[in-house]
XYZ file of C-alpha atoms in Angstrom:
85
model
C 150.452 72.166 32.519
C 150.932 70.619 35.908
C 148.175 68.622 37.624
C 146.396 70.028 40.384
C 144.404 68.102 43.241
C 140.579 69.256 43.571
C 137.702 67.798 44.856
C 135.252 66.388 42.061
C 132.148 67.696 41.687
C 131.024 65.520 38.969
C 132.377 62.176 40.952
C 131.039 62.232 44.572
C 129.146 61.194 46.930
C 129.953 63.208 50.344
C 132.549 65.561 49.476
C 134.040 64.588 46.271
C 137.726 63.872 47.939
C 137.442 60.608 46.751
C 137.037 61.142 43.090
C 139.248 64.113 42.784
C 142.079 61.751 44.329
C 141.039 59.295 41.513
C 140.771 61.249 38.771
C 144.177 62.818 39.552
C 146.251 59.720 39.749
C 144.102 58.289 36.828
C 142.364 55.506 39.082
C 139.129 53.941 39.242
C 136.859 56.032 42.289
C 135.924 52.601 43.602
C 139.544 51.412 45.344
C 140.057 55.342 46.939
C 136.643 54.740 48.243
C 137.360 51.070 49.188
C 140.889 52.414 50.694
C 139.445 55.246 52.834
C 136.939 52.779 54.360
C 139.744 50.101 55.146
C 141.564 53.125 56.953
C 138.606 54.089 58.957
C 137.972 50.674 59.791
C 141.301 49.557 61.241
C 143.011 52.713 61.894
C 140.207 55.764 62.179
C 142.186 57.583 60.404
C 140.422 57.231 57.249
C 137.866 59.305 58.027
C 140.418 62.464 59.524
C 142.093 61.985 57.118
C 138.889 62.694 54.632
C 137.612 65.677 56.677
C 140.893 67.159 56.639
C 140.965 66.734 52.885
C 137.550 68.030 52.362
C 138.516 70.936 54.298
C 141.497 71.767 52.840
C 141.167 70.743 48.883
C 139.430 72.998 46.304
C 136.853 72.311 44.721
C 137.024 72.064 40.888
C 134.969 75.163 40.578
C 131.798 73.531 38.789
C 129.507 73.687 41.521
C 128.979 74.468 45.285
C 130.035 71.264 47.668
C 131.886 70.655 50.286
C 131.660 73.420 54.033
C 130.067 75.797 51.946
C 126.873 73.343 51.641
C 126.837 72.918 55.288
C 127.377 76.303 56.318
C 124.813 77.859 54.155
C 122.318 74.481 55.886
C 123.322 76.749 59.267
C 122.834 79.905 58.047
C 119.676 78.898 56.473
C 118.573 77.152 59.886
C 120.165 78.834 62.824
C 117.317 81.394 63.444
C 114.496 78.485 63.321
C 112.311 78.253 66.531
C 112.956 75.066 68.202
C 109.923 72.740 68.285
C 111.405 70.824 71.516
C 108.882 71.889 74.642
């Protein structure tokens, strides 16, 4: 059975990009996380790169994450009266 990229919901802490990168090449979460934040730092393209990924990847199926939360958030809040005056 061939390995498939997801995004963990078990191992996460935004999206869960960075732990389904780890667990599928078998690496501790920390250095992805430590990787994506040199990127962002020096080239910005950490951080496209991890939308585009938490776009784009599954998730692993055990649980709601990822645009789904925030789009249900909208849904949820779009028809809310604003309180600014």
């Amino acid at each position: 059975m061939a390995k498939r990229l997801y995004r963990s919901s078990s191992n996460k802490i935004i999206g869960g990009v960075c732990g389904g990168i780890s667990e599928f090449f078998g690496i501790d979460t920390t250095w992805v996380r430590l990787a994506v934040v040199v990127l962002a730092l020096f080239a910005g393209s950490g951080v496209v790169l991890y939308i585009l990924l938490w776009l784009f990847l599954p998730d692993d199926g055990s649980g709601d994450i990822g645009m789904d939360a925030v789009f249900d958030f909208y849904q949820a809040h779009r028809d809310r009266p604003s309180t600014r005056g």
